[in-house]
Amino acid sequence: MFVPDRITVIGIGADGWDGVTEAARAAIMAADAVVGAPRQLAMLPESTGQQRHSWPSPLRAGLPALFDGLAGQRVVALASGDPLLSGVGNTLIELFGTDKVTVIPAVSSVALARARLGWPAESAAVVRAGDVHAVLRELAPGRRVLVLSADETIPRQLAALLVDRGYGASRMVVLGDLGGAGESTLDSTAATFTGPAPRLNIAALELAGPLLTGWAPGLPDDAYDHDGQLTKRDLRASALARLAPAPGQLLWDVGAGAGSIGIEWMRAHPSCRAIAIEANSARAQRISGNAANLGVPALQVVCAEAPTALAGLPTPDAIFIGGGLSRPGVLDACLVALRPGGRLVAHAVTLETEAQLALAYAERGGELTRIQVEHAAPLGALTGWRPARAVTQWALTLPA
């Protein structure tokens, strides 16, 4: 891809050209080409000889072709508010680097929303909701959440979802066109919200409802839709403690079953990423449903068989092997793929796979544990212990 001489990313608020600083105006008018949304381009005064282009759709896939035609030119890219708040500025810096991209921000819609509500910055989580299910991770009584809506349909979807989860009493303030002449406020509860919402909006939530799930690993097994292929909660908690989720890191969940390990990895922090690899198509579909239901709809699902499915995937920081260990090459492929300092946890329930983990432990070290959990259950008229199937767990951390 050819690179423009310089890209200046300029934030524009709902007040349009009137709210743009003198420095930003000068950069816009001096540019050879301006790229932005049609509504943003329509805010600009005419400039003879200046090229103006709308963002391609889909955005990231269309950027190479767009910028091929702008090689060597001075380009201004228009963004909403703060271009680095889940905005196009992030994408352009990833593509071209900070040495080619300059950012001139406007006041973000999040900052404006907090100012209108009197909410301190540290008091509210921010969720970008292309899919409203992302809000489900944040559900907790008394929690404040600012939802960056993708369009005017999101508040209504959000209200319905909150009601469905027992959070209908939550205060819901939909702030539209913040900073513009047409700024609006709709203040209601999720249960009483009727809309309509403007296309540019933020939904501010003060949540009121039951505590359904926490963020610690080991959610109840009945939180998942499954066909029996599920890493049970006590084993899940043990595995995730050793996988050690950390912000921004990537997990491969190999032989994912119901997807529970990848889902709880992503629930640990909003920037955690996971790829679930599952050969069974019905289970792969079920994983996506579980991920949405538990607030991490961005979980990526690859419906294919390991180890061939692993080729070409981004390098992981951690790998869990819950299924497929008996297939030749799976463990070796995972160990080769793992980055330095990475963590691997594998579970075995058969003599054959247990022997494989025992050999790996002998060769590489790590931690080999045999876990058996027993639950109290009726035994005639009394109560006794019912043992679950024992699981052998091998955990390894590579040298950094």
CSV table of C-alpha atoms in Angstrom, one decimal:
chain,number,residue,atom,x,y,z
A,1,MET,CA,0.0,0.0,0.0
A,2,PHE,CA,1.3,3.5,-0.9
A,3,VAL,CA,1.5,5.9,2.0
A,4,PRO,CA,0.4,9.5,1.9
A,5,ASP,CA,3.1,12.1,2.7
A,6,ARG,CA,1.3,12.9,6.0
A,7,ILE,CA,-2.1,12.1,7.5
A,8,THR,CA,-3.7,14.6,10.0
A,9,VAL,CA,-6.6,13.1,11.8
A,10,ILE,CA,-9.0,15.8,13.0
A,11,GLY,CA,-11.8,15.3,15.5
A,12,ILE,CA,-15.1,17.1,14.7
A,13,GLY,CA,-18.0,17.4,17.1
A,14,ALA,CA,-21.7,17.7,16.5
A,15,ASP,CA,-21.2,21.5,16.3
A,16,GLY,CA,-19.4,21.0,13.0
A,17,TRP,CA,-17.1,23.6,11.4
A,18,ASP,CA,-18.0,26.2,14.0
A,19,GLY,CA,-16.3,24.0,16.7
A,20,VAL,CA,-13.1,23.3,14.8
A,21,THR,CA,-10.1,25.2,16.1
A,22,GLU,CA,-8.1,27.6,13.9
A,23,ALA,CA,-5.2,25.1,13.6
A,24,ALA,CA,-7.5,22.3,12.6
A,25,ARG,CA,-9.2,24.6,10.0
A,26,ALA,CA,-5.9,25.6,8.5
A,27,ALA,CA,-4.9,21.9,8.2
A,28,ILE,CA,-8.1,21.0,6.5
A,29,MET,CA,-8.0,23.8,4.0
A,30,ALA,CA,-4.3,23.1,3.2
A,31,ALA,CA,-4.8,19.4,2.6
A,32,ASP,CA,-4.7,17.9,-0.9
A,33,ALA,CA,-7.4,15.4,0.1
A,34,VAL,CA,-9.9,15.0,2.9
A,35,VAL,CA,-11.5,11.7,3.9
A,36,GLY,CA,-14.5,11.5,6.2
A,37,ALA,CA,-18.1,10.4,6.6
A,38,PRO,CA,-20.5,12.2,4.2
A,39,ARG,CA,-22.1,14.2,7.0
A,40,GLN,CA,-18.6,15.4,8.1
A,41,LEU,CA,-17.6,16.3,4.6
A,42,ALA,CA,-20.8,18.3,4.2
A,43,MET,CA,-19.8,20.5,7.1
A,44,LEU,CA,-16.7,21.8,5.3
A,45,PRO,CA,-16.5,25.0,3.2
A,46,GLU,CA,-15.6,24.5,-0.5
A,47,SER,CA,-11.9,24.3,-1.4
A,48,THR,CA,-11.0,24.4,-5.1
A,49,GLY,CA,-9.0,21.5,-6.3
A,50,GLN,CA,-9.2,19.5,-3.1
A,51,GLN,CA,-10.2,15.9,-3.3
A,52,ARG,CA,-12.9,14.6,-0.9
A,53,HIS,CA,-13.5,11.0,-0.3
A,54,SER,CA,-16.0,9.1,1.9
A,55,TRP,CA,-14.7,6.3,4.1
A,56,PRO,CA,-14.9,2.9,2.4
A,57,SER,CA,-17.1,0.1,3.7
A,58,PRO,CA,-16.0,-2.2,5.2
A,59,LEU,CA,-13.5,0.3,6.5
A,60,ARG,CA,-10.3,-1.6,7.2
A,61,ALA,CA,-10.5,-3.8,4.1
A,62,GLY,CA,-11.1,-0.7,1.8
A,63,LEU,CA,-8.3,1.5,3.2
A,64,PRO,CA,-5.5,0.1,1.0
A,65,ALA,CA,-7.3,0.9,-2.2
A,66,LEU,CA,-8.2,4.4,-1.0
A,67,PHE,CA,-4.7,5.3,0.1
A,68,ASP,CA,-3.1,3.9,-3.0
A,69,GLY,CA,-4.6,6.8,-4.8
A,70,LEU,CA,-3.4,9.3,-2.3
A,71,ALA,CA,0.4,8.5,-2.3
A,72,GLY,CA,2.6,11.5,-1.5
A,73,GLN,CA,-0.3,13.8,-0.7
A,74,ARG,CA,-1.2,15.7,2.4
A,75,VAL,CA,-4.3,14.0,3.7
A,76,VAL,CA,-6.8,15.0,6.4
A,77,ALA,CA,-9.0,12.3,7.9
A,78,LEU,CA,-12.1,13.5,9.8
A,79,ALA,CA,-13.2,11.6,12.9
A,80,SER,CA,-15.9,12.1,15.5
A,81,GLY,CA,-14.7,13.8,18.7
A,82,ASP,CA,-11.6,12.2,19.9
A,83,PRO,CA,-10.2,10.1,17.0
A,84,LEU,CA,-8.4,7.8,19.5
A,85,LEU,CA,-11.5,6.9,21.5
A,86,SER,CA,-12.4,3.7,19.6
A,87,GLY,CA,-12.0,5.8,16.5
A,88,VAL,CA,-10.5,5.8,13.1
A,89,GLY,CA,-7.3,7.3,14.5
A,90,ASN,CA,-6.4,4.0,16.1
A,91,THR,CA,-6.8,2.2,12.7
A,92,LEU,CA,-4.6,4.7,10.8
A,93,ILE,CA,-1.9,4.6,13.4
A,94,GLU,CA,-1.9,0.8,13.3
A,95,LEU,CA,-1.5,1.0,9.5
A,96,PHE,CA,0.9,3.9,9.1
A,97,GLY,CA,2.6,4.4,12.5
A,98,THR,CA,2.8,7.5,14.7
A,99,ASP,CA,5.5,9.1,12.5
A,100,LYS,CA,3.0,9.5,9.7
A,101,VAL,CA,-0.1,10.3,11.6
A,102,THR,CA,-0.9,13.5,13.6
A,103,VAL,CA,-4.0,13.7,15.7
A,104,ILE,CA,-5.9,16.9,16.5
A,105,PRO,CA,-8.7,15.8,18.9
A,106,ALA,CA,-12.0,17.5,19.7
A,107,VAL,CA,-13.8,17.0,23.0
A,108,SER,CA,-15.0,13.4,23.0
A,109,SER,CA,-18.6,12.5,23.2
A,110,VAL,CA,-17.7,10.5,26.4
A,111,ALA,CA,-16.3,13.6,28.0
A,112,LEU,CA,-19.4,15.6,27.1
A,113,ALA,CA,-21.7,12.9,28.4
A,114,ARG,CA,-19.9,12.8,31.7
A,115,ALA,CA,-20.0,16.6,31.9
A,116,ARG,CA,-23.8,16.6,31.3
A,117,LEU,CA,-24.4,13.9,34.0
A,118,GLY,CA,-21.8,15.1,36.5
A,119,TRP,CA,-20.1,11.7,36.5
A,120,PRO,CA,-16.4,11.6,37.4
A,121,ALA,CA,-14.2,9.8,34.7
A,122,GLU,CA,-13.3,7.0,37.1
A,123,SER,CA,-16.9,6.3,38.0
A,124,ALA,CA,-18.2,4.9,34.7
A,125,ALA,CA,-17.1,2.1,32.3
A,126,VAL,CA,-17.2,2.8,28.6
A,127,VAL,CA,-18.5,0.2,26.2
A,128,ARG,CA,-18.5,0.4,22.4
A,129,ALA,CA,-21.8,-1.3,21.4
A,130,GLY,CA,-21.9,-2.5,17.8
A,131,ASP,CA,-23.4,-5.5,19.5
A,132,VAL,CA,-25.4,-4.6,22.6
A,133,HIS,CA,-24.5,-7.9,24.2
A,134,ALA,CA,-21.1,-6.4,25.1
A,135,VAL,CA,-22.9,-4.5,27.9
A,136,LEU,CA,-23.7,-7.8,29.6
A,137,ARG,CA,-20.2,-8.1,31.0
A,138,GLU,CA,-20.7,-4.9,32.9
A,139,LEU,CA,-24.0,-5.8,34.6
A,140,ALA,CA,-23.8,-5.2,38.4
A,141,PRO,CA,-26.0,-3.3,40.7
A,142,GLY,CA,-25.0,0.4,41.1
A,143,ARG,CA,-22.5,0.3,38.2
A,144,ARG,CA,-22.4,3.2,35.7
A,145,VAL,CA,-21.8,2.5,32.0
A,146,LEU,CA,-21.6,4.8,29.0
A,147,VAL,CA,-22.5,2.9,25.8
A,148,LEU,CA,-21.2,4.3,22.5
A,149,SER,CA,-24.1,3.5,20.2
A,150,ALA,CA,-23.4,2.4,16.6
A,151,ASP,CA,-26.6,4.0,15.4
A,152,GLU,CA,-30.1,5.0,16.4
A,153,THR,CA,-31.3,1.4,16.9
A,154,ILE,CA,-28.9,0.6,19.8
A,155,PRO,CA,-30.8,2.3,22.7
A,156,ARG,CA,-34.0,0.4,22.0
A,157,GLN,CA,-32.1,-2.9,21.7
A,158,LEU,CA,-30.2,-2.1,24.9
A,159,ALA,CA,-33.4,-1.3,26.8
A,160,ALA,CA,-34.9,-4.6,25.7
A,161,LEU,CA,-31.8,-6.6,26.7
A,162,LEU,CA,-31.7,-4.9,30.2
A,163,VAL,CA,-35.3,-5.7,30.8
A,164,ASP,CA,-34.7,-9.3,29.8
A,165,ARG,CA,-31.9,-9.6,32.3
A,166,GLY,CA,-33.8,-8.2,35.2
A,167,TYR,CA,-32.3,-4.7,34.9
A,168,GLY,CA,-35.5,-2.9,33.7
A,169,ALA,CA,-35.3,-0.5,36.7
A,170,SER,CA,-31.9,0.9,35.5
A,171,ARG,CA,-31.8,4.6,34.8
A,172,MET,CA,-31.2,5.1,31.0
A,173,VAL,CA,-30.3,8.5,29.7
A,174,VAL,CA,-29.9,8.8,25.9
A,175,LEU,CA,-27.8,11.8,25.0
A,176,GLY,CA,-28.0,12.8,21.3
A,177,ASP,CA,-25.9,15.0,19.1
A,178,LEU,CA,-23.8,16.1,22.1
A,179,GLY,CA,-22.3,19.6,21.6
A,180,GLY,CA,-24.4,20.4,18.6
A,181,ALA,CA,-27.4,22.8,18.2
A,182,GLY,CA,-29.8,19.8,18.2
A,183,GLU,CA,-28.5,18.3,21.4
A,184,SER,CA,-31.2,16.2,23.1
A,185,THR,CA,-31.7,14.2,26.3
A,186,LEU,CA,-34.1,11.3,26.9
A,187,ASP,CA,-34.2,10.3,30.6
A,188,SER,CA,-36.1,7.2,31.5
A,189,THR,CA,-35.6,3.7,32.8
A,190,ALA,CA,-34.8,0.7,30.6
A,191,ALA,CA,-38.3,-0.6,31.1
A,192,THR,CA,-40.0,2.7,30.2
A,193,PHE,CA,-37.7,3.7,27.3
A,194,THR,CA,-39.7,4.2,24.1
A,195,GLY,CA,-37.3,6.4,22.0
A,196,PRO,CA,-36.8,7.5,19.3
A,197,ALA,CA,-33.1,8.1,19.6
A,198,PRO,CA,-31.0,10.3,17.2
A,199,ARG,CA,-28.5,8.5,15.1
A,200,LEU,CA,-25.5,10.0,17.0
A,201,ASN,CA,-26.1,9.0,20.7
A,202,ILE,CA,-24.6,7.8,23.9
A,203,ALA,CA,-26.7,5.8,26.3
A,204,ALA,CA,-25.7,6.4,30.0
A,205,LEU,CA,-26.8,3.6,32.4
A,206,GLU,CA,-27.1,3.6,36.1
A,207,LEU,CA,-27.7,-0.1,36.6
A,208,ALA,CA,-30.2,-1.5,39.0
A,209,GLY,CA,-30.8,-5.3,39.1
A,210,PRO,CA,-29.5,-8.6,40.5
A,211,LEU,CA,-25.8,-9.6,40.5
A,212,LEU,CA,-25.9,-12.4,37.8
A,213,THR,CA,-22.3,-13.2,37.3
A,214,GLY,CA,-19.0,-11.9,38.6
A,215,TRP,CA,-15.6,-11.5,36.8
A,216,ALA,CA,-13.8,-14.2,38.7
A,217,PRO,CA,-13.2,-17.4,36.7
A,218,GLY,CA,-15.4,-20.4,37.4
A,219,LEU,CA,-18.9,-19.3,36.5
A,220,PRO,CA,-21.7,-21.8,37.3
A,221,ASP,CA,-21.9,-24.5,34.7
A,222,ASP,CA,-25.5,-23.6,34.0
A,223,ALA,CA,-24.4,-20.2,32.7
A,224,TYR,CA,-23.5,-22.1,29.5
A,225,ASP,CA,-25.5,-23.8,26.8
A,226,HIS,CA,-23.7,-27.1,26.2
A,227,ASP,CA,-24.0,-30.8,25.2
A,228,GLY,CA,-21.8,-32.1,28.0
A,229,GLN,CA,-18.6,-30.9,26.4
A,230,LEU,CA,-17.9,-28.3,29.0
A,231,THR,CA,-14.9,-27.7,31.2
A,232,LYS,CA,-16.6,-27.7,34.6
A,233,ARG,CA,-16.4,-24.7,36.9
A,234,ASP,CA,-13.8,-25.9,39.4
A,235,LEU,CA,-11.5,-27.2,36.6
A,236,ARG,CA,-12.1,-24.0,34.7
A,237,ALA,CA,-11.1,-21.8,37.6
A,238,SER,CA,-7.9,-23.9,38.1
A,239,ALA,CA,-7.0,-23.6,34.4
A,240,LEU,CA,-7.6,-19.9,34.1
A,241,ALA,CA,-5.6,-19.2,37.3
A,242,ARG,CA,-2.6,-20.8,35.4
A,243,LEU,CA,-3.4,-19.2,32.1
A,244,ALA,CA,-3.3,-15.8,33.8
A,245,PRO,CA,-5.4,-13.5,31.7
A,246,ALA,CA,-3.8,-10.1,31.2
A,247,PRO,CA,-5.0,-7.0,29.4
A,248,GLY,CA,-4.5,-7.1,25.6
A,249,GLN,CA,-3.4,-10.7,25.5
A,250,LEU,CA,-4.6,-13.4,23.2
A,251,LEU,CA,-5.8,-16.9,24.1
A,252,TRP,CA,-6.3,-19.9,21.8
A,253,ASP,CA,-9.0,-22.2,23.2
A,254,VAL,CA,-8.3,-25.5,21.3
A,255,GLY,CA,-11.1,-28.0,21.3
A,256,ALA,CA,-13.3,-25.3,22.8
A,257,GLY,CA,-16.5,-27.3,23.4
A,258,ALA,CA,-18.9,-24.8,24.9
A,259,GLY,CA,-16.3,-22.0,24.7
A,260,SER,CA,-16.1,-21.5,28.5
A,261,ILE,CA,-12.4,-21.0,28.8
A,262,GLY,CA,-12.2,-18.4,26.0
A,263,ILE,CA,-15.3,-16.6,27.3
A,264,GLU,CA,-14.0,-16.3,30.9
A,265,TRP,CA,-10.6,-15.2,29.6
A,266,MET,CA,-12.3,-12.3,27.8
A,267,ARG,CA,-14.5,-11.4,30.7
A,268,ALA,CA,-11.3,-10.9,32.8
A,269,HIS,CA,-10.6,-7.6,31.0
A,270,PRO,CA,-12.3,-5.7,28.1
A,271,SER,CA,-9.1,-5.8,26.0
A,272,CYS,CA,-8.5,-9.6,26.4
A,273,ARG,CA,-8.9,-11.5,23.1
A,274,ALA,CA,-9.6,-15.1,22.4
A,275,ILE,CA,-10.0,-17.5,19.5
A,276,ALA,CA,-12.1,-20.6,20.0
A,277,ILE,CA,-11.1,-23.5,17.8
A,278,GLU,CA,-13.9,-26.2,17.5
A,279,ALA,CA,-14.3,-28.8,14.8
A,280,ASN,CA,-18.0,-29.6,15.5
A,281,SER,CA,-20.2,-27.0,13.7
A,282,ALA,CA,-23.1,-27.3,16.2
A,283,ARG,CA,-20.7,-26.6,19.1
A,284,ALA,CA,-19.0,-23.8,17.2
A,285,GLN,CA,-22.4,-22.1,16.8
A,286,ARG,CA,-23.2,-22.7,20.5
A,287,ILE,CA,-19.9,-21.0,21.5
A,288,SER,CA,-21.0,-17.8,19.7
A,289,GLY,CA,-24.3,-17.8,21.5
A,290,ASN,CA,-22.6,-18.4,24.9
A,291,ALA,CA,-20.1,-15.6,24.2
A,292,ALA,CA,-22.9,-13.1,23.4
A,293,ASN,CA,-25.0,-14.2,26.4
A,294,LEU,CA,-22.1,-13.6,28.7
A,295,GLY,CA,-21.0,-10.2,27.4
A,296,VAL,CA,-18.1,-11.0,25.1
A,297,PRO,CA,-19.6,-11.1,21.5
A,298,ALA,CA,-16.2,-10.3,20.0
A,299,LEU,CA,-14.9,-13.9,20.7
A,300,GLN,CA,-13.7,-15.3,17.4
A,301,VAL,CA,-14.7,-18.8,16.5
A,302,VAL,CA,-12.8,-21.0,14.0
A,303,CYS,CA,-14.8,-24.1,13.0
A,304,ALA,CA,-12.1,-26.4,11.9
A,305,GLU,CA,-9.9,-29.2,13.3
A,306,ALA,CA,-6.6,-28.7,15.0
A,307,PRO,CA,-3.7,-28.8,14.3
A,308,THR,CA,-4.4,-27.6,10.7
A,309,ALA,CA,-6.8,-24.9,12.0
A,310,LEU,CA,-4.0,-23.3,13.9
A,311,ALA,CA,-2.0,-22.3,10.8
A,312,GLY,CA,-2.1,-18.6,10.1
A,313,LEU,CA,-3.8,-17.6,13.4
A,314,PRO,CA,-2.2,-14.7,15.3
A,315,THR,CA,0.5,-15.7,17.8
A,316,PRO,CA,-1.1,-16.5,21.2
A,317,ASP,CA,0.0,-15.4,24.7
A,318,ALA,CA,-1.8,-18.4,26.2
A,319,ILE,CA,-3.3,-21.7,25.0
A,320,PHE,CA,-5.8,-24.0,26.6
A,321,ILE,CA,-6.2,-27.5,25.1
A,322,GLY,CA,-9.5,-28.9,26.4
A,323,GLY,CA,-10.2,-31.2,23.5
A,324,GLY,CA,-8.3,-32.8,20.6
A,325,LEU,CA,-5.2,-33.7,22.6
A,326,SER,CA,-5.4,-37.2,21.2
A,327,ARG,CA,-5.0,-36.0,17.6
A,328,PRO,CA,-1.4,-36.2,16.4
A,329,GLY,CA,0.5,-33.0,16.4
A,330,VAL,CA,-1.9,-30.8,18.4
A,331,LEU,CA,0.3,-30.4,21.5
A,332,ASP,CA,3.4,-29.9,19.5
A,333,ALA,CA,1.8,-27.3,17.2
A,334,CYS,CA,0.6,-25.4,20.2
A,335,LEU,CA,4.0,-25.4,21.9
A,336,VAL,CA,5.6,-24.2,18.7
A,337,ALA,CA,3.0,-21.4,18.3
A,338,LEU,CA,3.2,-20.0,21.8
A,339,ARG,CA,5.2,-16.8,22.2
A,340,PRO,CA,8.0,-16.5,24.8
A,341,GLY,CA,6.6,-16.1,28.3
A,342,GLY,CA,3.4,-17.7,27.1
A,343,ARG,CA,1.3,-20.1,29.2
A,344,LEU,CA,-0.2,-23.5,28.2
A,345,VAL,CA,-2.7,-25.6,30.1
A,346,ALA,CA,-3.9,-28.9,28.8
A,347,HIS,CA,-6.5,-31.3,30.3
A,348,ALA,CA,-6.6,-35.1,29.9
A,349,VAL,CA,-9.2,-37.6,30.9
A,350,THR,CA,-8.1,-40.8,29.2
A,351,LEU,CA,-5.1,-43.0,29.9
A,352,GLU,CA,-3.7,-42.2,26.5
A,353,THR,CA,-3.8,-38.4,26.8
A,354,GLU,CA,-2.7,-38.6,30.4
A,355,ALA,CA,0.4,-40.5,29.3
A,356,GLN,CA,1.0,-37.8,26.7
A,357,LEU,CA,1.0,-35.1,29.4
A,358,ALA,CA,3.2,-37.2,31.7
A,359,LEU,CA,5.8,-37.4,28.9
A,360,ALA,CA,5.5,-33.7,28.2
A,361,TYR,CA,6.0,-33.0,31.9
A,362,ALA,CA,9.1,-35.2,32.0
A,363,GLU,CA,10.6,-33.5,29.0
A,364,ARG,CA,9.7,-29.9,29.7
A,365,GLY,CA,8.8,-29.5,33.3
A,366,GLY,CA,5.9,-27.3,34.4
A,367,GLU,CA,3.2,-28.4,36.8
A,368,LEU,CA,1.4,-31.7,36.5
A,369,THR,CA,-1.7,-32.0,38.7
A,370,ARG,CA,-4.5,-34.6,39.0
A,371,ILE,CA,-7.8,-33.0,40.0
A,372,GLN,CA,-10.8,-34.8,41.3
A,373,VAL,CA,-13.9,-32.9,42.5
A,374,GLU,CA,-16.7,-34.4,44.6
A,375,HIS,CA,-20.1,-32.9,45.2
A,376,ALA,CA,-22.6,-33.6,47.9
A,377,ALA,CA,-25.6,-35.5,46.5
A,378,PRO,CA,-28.5,-37.6,47.9
A,379,LEU,CA,-27.6,-41.1,48.9
A,380,GLY,CA,-30.8,-42.8,49.7
A,381,ALA,CA,-32.4,-40.9,52.6
A,382,LEU,CA,-29.0,-39.4,53.5
A,383,THR,CA,-26.3,-37.4,51.7
A,384,GLY,CA,-23.0,-38.6,50.3
A,385,TRP,CA,-20.2,-37.6,48.0
A,386,ARG,CA,-20.5,-38.0,44.2
A,387,PRO,CA,-17.1,-38.0,42.5
A,388,ALA,CA,-16.7,-36.4,39.1
A,389,ARG,CA,-14.3,-37.9,36.5
A,390,ALA,CA,-10.7,-37.1,37.5
A,391,VAL,CA,-8.8,-34.8,35.2
A,392,THR,CA,-5.0,-34.5,34.7
A,393,GLN,CA,-3.8,-31.0,34.2
A,394,TRP,CA,-0.5,-30.0,32.7
A,395,ALA,CA,0.5,-26.3,33.0
A,396,LEU,CA,3.6,-24.8,31.5
A,397,THR,CA,5.0,-21.3,31.3
A,398,LEU,CA,7.7,-20.7,28.6
A,399,PRO,CA,10.8,-18.7,29.6
A,400,ALA,CA,10.5,-15.0,28.7
